[in-house]
Amino acid sequence: MMLACNGTLSGPLAAHAEGVTAAGEKIFAHCAPCHSTKPGENKVGPSLGGVFGRKSGTEPSYSYSSAVKGLNVTWDETTLDEWLRGPSKFAKGTKMIYSVPDEKDRRDVIAYLKTLPK
Ligand code: HEC
């Protein structure tokens, strides 16, 4: 049997991107008990598949707190960074009690979230 090798990015740029994503995936292990990356699959928290660029509180089959429902932001680097630094500061009364105090960890996990398809 022949095994095909996918042609993907190579060289330093790809290595860097892969490094960042791998680091982010490691951080995401802390999110995974509450968040699926599969679109439409909710756990304690809403699916994070395609969350980057999505409006807050809009996963259709998830029951958000009124805090997140009324947040009305688009999830990008800035809003995700603020949210992960302190969810209850960003959206007072949110059900999400987990935060990521380390700036590099936040950057890495946000880079990972960016790669998740809708
Ligand atoms: C203990 C469970 C738990 C953990 C761990 C957790 N979350 Fe959450 N998350 C939630 C809950 C619950 C909500 C819904 C909040 C609400 O409705 O108030 C949420 C909401 C979110 C949202 C808003 C999604 C939307 O559709 O608007 C994002 C983004 C998010 N979490 C990212 C993360 C990331 C990234 C991590 C890991 C660094 C993480 N969460 C860890 C429980 C968790």
PDB file of C-alpha atoms and ligand atoms in Angstrom:
ATOM      1  CA  MET A   1       0.000   0.000   0.000  1.00  0.00           C
ATOM      2  CA  MET A   2       1.222   3.494  -0.826  1.00  0.00           C
ATOM      3  CA  LEU A   3       1.069   6.245   1.729  1.00  0.00           C
ATOM      4  CA  ALA A   4       0.541   9.722   0.349  1.00  0.00           C
ATOM      5  CA  CYS A   5       2.276  12.626   1.991  1.00  0.00           C
ATOM      6  CA  ASN A   6       0.281  15.845   2.120  1.00  0.00           C
ATOM      7  CA  GLY A   7       2.132  18.862   0.797  1.00  0.00           C
ATOM      8  CA  THR A   8       1.988  21.468   3.536  1.00  0.00           C
ATOM      9  CA  LEU A   9       4.023  24.454   4.613  1.00  0.00           C
ATOM     10  CA  SER A  10       7.621  23.688   5.379  1.00  0.00           C
ATOM     11  CA  GLY A  11      10.620  25.574   6.695  1.00  0.00           C
ATOM     12  CA  PRO A  12      10.998  27.958   9.635  1.00  0.00           C
ATOM     13  CA  LEU A  13       7.604  29.642   9.196  1.00  0.00           C
ATOM     14  CA  ALA A  14       5.716  26.353   9.387  1.00  0.00           C
ATOM     15  CA  ALA A  15       7.831  25.179  12.294  1.00  0.00           C
ATOM     16  CA  HIS A  16       6.999  28.383  14.137  1.00  0.00           C
ATOM     17  CA  ALA A  17       3.271  28.155  13.402  1.00  0.00           C
ATOM     18  CA  GLU A  18       3.257  24.505  14.456  1.00  0.00           C
ATOM     19  CA  GLY A  19       5.133  25.324  17.649  1.00  0.00           C
ATOM     20  CA  VAL A  20       2.610  27.984  18.598  1.00  0.00           C
ATOM     21  CA  THR A  21      -0.341  25.730  17.825  1.00  0.00           C
ATOM     22  CA  ALA A  22       1.155  22.805  19.742  1.00  0.00           C
ATOM     23  CA  ALA A  23       1.722  25.038  22.770  1.00  0.00           C
ATOM     24  CA  GLY A  24      -1.851  26.288  22.489  1.00  0.00           C
ATOM     25  CA  GLU A  25      -3.204  22.783  22.172  1.00  0.00           C
ATOM     26  CA  LYS A  26      -1.468  21.903  25.446  1.00  0.00           C
ATOM     27  CA  ILE A  27      -3.141  24.842  27.204  1.00  0.00           C
ATOM     28  CA  PHE A  28      -6.430  23.822  25.659  1.00  0.00           C
ATOM     29  CA  ALA A  29      -6.221  20.552  27.608  1.00  0.00           C
ATOM     30  CA  HIS A  30      -7.395  22.683  30.555  1.00  0.00           C
ATOM     31  CA  CYS A  31     -10.398  23.947  28.585  1.00  0.00           C
ATOM     32  CA  ALA A  32     -11.315  20.573  27.091  1.00  0.00           C
ATOM     33  CA  PRO A  33     -13.219  19.162  30.094  1.00  0.00           C
ATOM     34  CA  CYS A  34     -15.743  21.981  29.598  1.00  0.00           C
ATOM     35  CA  HIS A  35     -15.361  22.778  25.886  1.00  0.00           C
ATOM     36  CA  SER A  36     -15.527  20.629  22.763  1.00  0.00           C
ATOM     37  CA  THR A  37     -13.808  21.759  19.567  1.00  0.00           C
ATOM     38  CA  LYS A  38     -16.479  20.018  17.507  1.00  0.00           C
ATOM     39  CA  PRO A  39     -18.966  22.557  16.134  1.00  0.00           C
ATOM     40  CA  GLY A  40     -22.362  22.271  17.804  1.00  0.00           C
ATOM     41  CA  GLU A  41     -21.172  19.906  20.543  1.00  0.00           C
ATOM     42  CA  ASN A  42     -21.677  21.527  23.943  1.00  0.00           C
ATOM     43  CA  LYS A  43     -20.390  20.334  27.305  1.00  0.00           C
ATOM     44  CA  VAL A  44     -20.554  22.419  30.489  1.00  0.00           C
ATOM     45  CA  GLY A  45     -19.479  25.252  28.179  1.00  0.00           C
ATOM     46  CA  PRO A  46     -20.373  25.955  24.535  1.00  0.00           C
ATOM     47  CA  SER A  47     -18.485  24.401  21.611  1.00  0.00           C
ATOM     48  CA  LEU A  48     -15.406  26.423  20.686  1.00  0.00           C
ATOM     49  CA  GLY A  49     -15.319  25.161  17.095  1.00  0.00           C
ATOM     50  CA  GLY A  50     -15.093  28.315  14.971  1.00  0.00           C
ATOM     51  CA  VAL A  51     -15.264  30.563  18.046  1.00  0.00           C
ATOM     52  CA  PHE A  52     -12.637  32.941  16.652  1.00  0.00           C
ATOM     53  CA  GLY A  53     -14.545  35.607  14.729  1.00  0.00           C
ATOM     54  CA  ARG A  54     -17.879  34.482  16.181  1.00  0.00           C
ATOM     55  CA  LYS A  55     -20.124  36.811  18.130  1.00  0.00           C
ATOM     56  CA  SER A  56     -20.216  36.080  21.860  1.00  0.00           C
ATOM     57  CA  GLY A  57     -23.132  34.065  23.159  1.00  0.00           C
ATOM     58  CA  THR A  58     -24.326  32.793  19.771  1.00  0.00           C
ATOM     59  CA  GLU A  59     -23.781  29.004  19.770  1.00  0.00           C
ATOM     60  CA  PRO A  60     -27.434  28.179  18.971  1.00  0.00           C
ATOM     61  CA  SER A  61     -27.892  25.049  21.081  1.00  0.00           C
ATOM     62  CA  TYR A  62     -26.148  26.371  24.207  1.00  0.00           C
ATOM     63  CA  SER A  63     -27.834  28.005  27.176  1.00  0.00           C
ATOM     64  CA  TYR A  64     -25.663  31.000  28.099  1.00  0.00           C
ATOM     65  CA  SER A  65     -25.823  33.073  31.257  1.00  0.00           C
ATOM     66  CA  SER A  66     -27.438  36.461  30.752  1.00  0.00           C
ATOM     67  CA  ALA A  67     -23.960  37.920  31.399  1.00  0.00           C
ATOM     68  CA  VAL A  68     -22.520  36.380  28.231  1.00  0.00           C
ATOM     69  CA  LYS A  69     -25.759  36.742  26.275  1.00  0.00           C
ATOM     70  CA  GLY A  70     -25.654  40.481  26.898  1.00  0.00           C
ATOM     71  CA  LEU A  71     -21.931  40.817  26.222  1.00  0.00           C
ATOM     72  CA  ASN A  72     -22.228  41.548  22.526  1.00  0.00           C
ATOM     73  CA  VAL A  73     -18.597  41.345  21.429  1.00  0.00           C
ATOM     74  CA  THR A  74     -16.860  39.518  18.581  1.00  0.00           C
ATOM     75  CA  TRP A  75     -14.256  37.008  19.762  1.00  0.00           C
ATOM     76  CA  ASP A  76     -10.874  38.171  18.449  1.00  0.00           C
ATOM     77  CA  GLU A  77      -7.365  38.492  19.955  1.00  0.00           C
ATOM     78  CA  THR A  78      -8.326  41.449  22.130  1.00  0.00           C
ATOM     79  CA  THR A  79     -11.673  40.263  23.480  1.00  0.00           C
ATOM     80  CA  LEU A  80     -10.467  36.686  24.027  1.00  0.00           C
ATOM     81  CA  ASP A  81      -7.386  37.954  25.837  1.00  0.00           C
ATOM     82  CA  GLU A  82      -9.470  40.079  28.195  1.00  0.00           C
ATOM     83  CA  TRP A  83     -12.030  37.314  28.693  1.00  0.00           C
ATOM     84  CA  LEU A  84      -9.420  34.673  29.521  1.00  0.00           C
ATOM     85  CA  ARG A  85      -7.577  37.013  31.882  1.00  0.00           C
ATOM     86  CA  GLY A  86     -10.711  37.279  34.015  1.00  0.00           C
ATOM     87  CA  PRO A  87     -14.049  36.019  32.715  1.00  0.00           C
ATOM     88  CA  SER A  88     -16.001  37.354  35.691  1.00  0.00           C
ATOM     89  CA  LYS A  89     -14.429  40.796  35.242  1.00  0.00           C
ATOM     90  CA  PHE A  90     -15.160  40.840  31.529  1.00  0.00           C
ATOM     91  CA  ALA A  91     -18.714  39.512  31.916  1.00  0.00           C
ATOM     92  CA  LYS A  92     -19.905  39.928  35.494  1.00  0.00           C
ATOM     93  CA  GLY A  93     -22.036  36.956  36.490  1.00  0.00           C
ATOM     94  CA  THR A  94     -20.666  34.522  33.883  1.00  0.00           C
ATOM     95  CA  LYS A  95     -20.801  30.783  34.513  1.00  0.00           C
ATOM     96  CA  MET A  96     -17.188  30.368  33.381  1.00  0.00           C
ATOM     97  CA  ILE A  97     -14.987  30.327  36.464  1.00  0.00           C
ATOM     98  CA  TYR A  98     -11.694  29.363  34.804  1.00  0.00           C
ATOM     99  CA  SER A  99      -9.078  31.986  33.929  1.00  0.00           C
ATOM    100  CA  VAL A 100      -5.642  32.015  32.299  1.00  0.00           C
ATOM    101  CA  PRO A 101      -3.401  34.418  34.241  1.00  0.00           C
ATOM    102  CA  ASP A 102      -0.276  33.933  32.097  1.00  0.00           C
ATOM    103  CA  GLU A 103      -0.060  36.218  29.066  1.00  0.00           C
ATOM    104  CA  LYS A 104       1.908  33.786  26.898  1.00  0.00           C
ATOM    105  CA  ASP A 105      -0.502  30.980  27.724  1.00  0.00           C
ATOM    106  CA  ARG A 106      -3.375  33.210  26.627  1.00  0.00           C
ATOM    107  CA  ARG A 107      -1.612  34.108  23.389  1.00  0.00           C
ATOM    108  CA  ASP A 108      -0.876  30.447  22.662  1.00  0.00           C
ATOM    109  CA  VAL A 109      -4.383  29.189  23.365  1.00  0.00           C
ATOM    110  CA  ILE A 110      -5.917  32.012  21.299  1.00  0.00           C
ATOM    111  CA  ALA A 111      -3.616  31.030  18.390  1.00  0.00           C
ATOM    112  CA  TYR A 112      -4.947  27.501  18.783  1.00  0.00           C
ATOM    113  CA  LEU A 113      -8.599  28.654  18.892  1.00  0.00           C
ATOM    114  CA  LYS A 114      -7.963  30.461  15.602  1.00  0.00           C
ATOM    115  CA  THR A 115      -7.217  27.148  13.883  1.00  0.00           C
ATOM    116  CA  LEU A 116     -10.505  25.484  14.903  1.00  0.00           C
ATOM    117  CA  PRO A 117     -12.912  25.178  11.985  1.00  0.00           C
ATOM    118  CA  LYS A 118     -16.575  26.157  12.240  1.00  0.00           C
TER     119      LYS A 118
HETATM  120  C1  HEC B   1     -14.928  24.658  34.363  1.00  0.00           C
HETATM  121  C2  HEC B   1     -15.434  24.766  33.013  1.00  0.00           C
HETATM  122  C3  HEC B   1     -14.738  25.672  32.023  1.00  0.00           C
HETATM  123  C4  HEC B   1     -13.398  25.721  31.711  1.00  0.00           C
HETATM  124  C5  HEC B   1     -12.247  24.922  32.316  1.00  0.00           C
HETATM  125  C6  HEC B   1     -13.284  26.675  30.626  1.00  0.00           C
HETATM  126  N1  HEC B   1     -14.507  27.200  30.300  1.00  0.00           N
HETATM  127 FE1  HEC B   1     -14.916  28.524  28.828  1.00  0.00          FE
HETATM  128  N2  HEC B   1     -16.871  28.540  29.334  1.00  0.00           N
HETATM  129  C7  HEC B   1     -17.430  27.775  30.341  1.00  0.00           C
HETATM  130  C8  HEC B   1     -18.829  28.097  30.487  1.00  0.00           C
HETATM  131  C9  HEC B   1     -19.794  27.498  31.477  1.00  0.00           C
HETATM  132  C10 HEC B   1     -19.098  29.092  29.502  1.00  0.00           C
HETATM  133  C11 HEC B   1     -20.425  29.814  29.274  1.00  0.00           C
HETATM  134  C12 HEC B   1     -20.370  31.098  30.089  1.00  0.00           C
HETATM  135  C13 HEC B   1     -21.701  31.778  30.323  1.00  0.00           C
HETATM  136  O1  HEC B   1     -22.686  31.516  29.625  1.00  0.00           O
HETATM  137  O2  HEC B   1     -21.712  32.627  31.234  1.00  0.00           O
HETATM  138  C14 HEC B   1     -17.846  29.343  28.805  1.00  0.00           C
HETATM  139  C15 HEC B   1     -17.690  30.236  27.752  1.00  0.00           C
HETATM  140  C16 HEC B   1     -16.537  30.427  27.028  1.00  0.00           C
HETATM  141  C17 HEC B   1     -16.389  31.301  25.886  1.00  0.00           C
HETATM  142  C18 HEC B   1     -17.490  32.133  25.243  1.00  0.00           C
HETATM  143  C19 HEC B   1     -18.021  31.358  24.055  1.00  0.00           C
HETATM  144  C20 HEC B   1     -19.177  31.976  23.302  1.00  0.00           C
HETATM  145  O3  HEC B   1     -19.794  31.246  22.528  1.00  0.00           O
HETATM  146  O4  HEC B   1     -19.449  33.178  23.453  1.00  0.00           O
HETATM  147  C21 HEC B   1     -15.104  31.202  25.458  1.00  0.00           C
HETATM  148  C22 HEC B   1     -14.458  31.928  24.293  1.00  0.00           C
HETATM  149  C23 HEC B   1     -14.435  30.286  26.349  1.00  0.00           C
HETATM  150  N3  HEC B   1     -15.328  29.830  27.282  1.00  0.00           N
HETATM  151  C24 HEC B   1     -13.116  29.916  26.231  1.00  0.00           C
HETATM  152  C25 HEC B   1     -12.446  29.065  27.122  1.00  0.00           C
HETATM  153  C26 HEC B   1     -11.055  28.713  26.999  1.00  0.00           C
HETATM  154  C27 HEC B   1     -10.131  29.137  25.867  1.00  0.00           C
HETATM  155  C28 HEC B   1     -10.760  27.924  28.089  1.00  0.00           C
HETATM  156  C29 HEC B   1      -9.412  27.320  28.481  1.00  0.00           C
HETATM  157  C30 HEC B   1      -8.302  28.253  28.582  1.00  0.00           C
HETATM  158  C31 HEC B   1     -11.972  27.767  28.852  1.00  0.00           C
HETATM  159  N4  HEC B   1     -12.977  28.473  28.240  1.00  0.00           N
HETATM  160  C32 HEC B   1     -12.087  26.998  30.014  1.00  0.00           C
HETATM  161  C33 HEC B   1     -16.784  26.842  31.119  1.00  0.00           C
HETATM  162  C34 HEC B   1     -15.425  26.606  31.134  1.00  0.00           C
END
